[in-house]
Amino acid sequence: MTPLAFILSLPVRAYRLTFSPWVGRNCRYDPTCSAYAMEALRVHGGLRGGWLTLKRLGRCHPWGGFGVDDVPPRKY
């Protein structure tokens, strides 16, 4: 994980430790948004992974979609 991706993953890790146990597994997508964020940051780095995470969070609302939404593979 790049240094920027690690820094961007800190709030996600904090969410997973504090709020996620209370919220439960009520996510409309599989994998959950926090798991998606960690995977996107690990695979794509800070900039692209952060952008993919923001796009995913933008789709995560009551009128959004649902189902399997995997992180796209890295383009070389």
Coordinates of C-alpha atoms in Angstrom, one line a residue:
M1 CA 0.0 0.0 0.0
T2 CA 1.4 3.4 -0.9
P3 CA 1.9 6.0 1.8
L4 CA -1.0 8.1 0.6
A5 CA -3.3 5.0 0.5
F6 CA -2.2 4.1 4.0
I7 CA -3.1 7.6 5.2
L8 CA -6.5 7.5 3.4
S9 CA -7.2 4.0 4.9
L10 CA -6.8 5.3 8.5
P11 CA -10.4 6.7 8.7
V12 CA -11.8 3.5 7.2
R13 CA -9.9 1.5 9.8
A14 CA -11.2 3.7 12.6
Y15 CA -14.8 3.3 11.2
R16 CA -14.4 -0.4 11.2
L17 CA -13.2 -0.5 14.8
T18 CA -15.7 2.0 16.2
F19 CA -19.0 2.3 14.3
S20 CA -19.2 -0.8 12.1
P21 CA -20.0 -3.2 15.0
W22 CA -22.9 -1.0 16.0
V23 CA -24.2 -0.4 12.4
G24 CA -24.1 -4.1 11.5
R25 CA -24.2 -5.6 8.1
N26 CA -26.8 -3.5 6.5
C27 CA -24.9 -2.6 3.3
R28 CA -26.7 -2.8 0.0
Y29 CA -23.6 -3.9 -1.8
D30 CA -21.2 -6.8 -1.5
P31 CA -18.4 -6.2 -0.5
T32 CA -19.3 -3.6 2.1
C33 CA -18.2 0.0 1.5
S34 CA -15.4 -0.2 4.0
A35 CA -14.1 -3.5 2.5
Y36 CA -14.4 -1.9 -1.0
A37 CA -12.4 1.1 0.2
M38 CA -9.6 -1.0 1.7
E39 CA -9.4 -3.1 -1.5
A40 CA -9.5 -0.1 -3.8
L41 CA -6.7 1.7 -1.9
R42 CA -4.6 -1.5 -1.8
V43 CA -5.0 -2.3 -5.5
H44 CA -5.1 1.2 -7.0
G45 CA -3.2 3.4 -4.6
G46 CA -4.2 6.6 -2.9
L47 CA -5.4 8.8 -5.9
R48 CA -7.4 6.3 -8.0
G49 CA -8.4 4.2 -5.0
G50 CA -9.6 7.3 -3.2
W51 CA -11.6 8.3 -6.2
L52 CA -13.2 4.9 -6.6
T53 CA -14.1 4.9 -2.9
L54 CA -15.7 8.3 -3.2
K55 CA -17.7 7.1 -6.2
R56 CA -18.8 4.1 -4.3
L57 CA -19.9 6.1 -1.3
G58 CA -21.9 8.3 -3.6
R59 CA -23.8 5.3 -4.9
C60 CA -24.5 4.1 -1.4
H61 CA -27.9 5.7 -0.5
P62 CA -31.5 4.4 -0.2
W63 CA -32.2 5.0 -3.9
G64 CA -28.9 3.6 -5.2
G65 CA -28.2 0.2 -6.5
F66 CA -27.5 -3.0 -4.8
G67 CA -25.7 -6.3 -5.4
V68 CA -22.1 -7.3 -6.1
D69 CA -19.8 -4.3 -6.9
D70 CA -16.2 -5.5 -7.0
V71 CA -13.2 -3.2 -7.3
P72 CA -12.2 -3.0 -11.0
P73 CA -8.9 -4.6 -11.9
R74 CA -5.9 -2.4 -12.2
K75 CA -5.1 -1.3 -15.8
Y76 CA -1.4 -1.4 -16.6

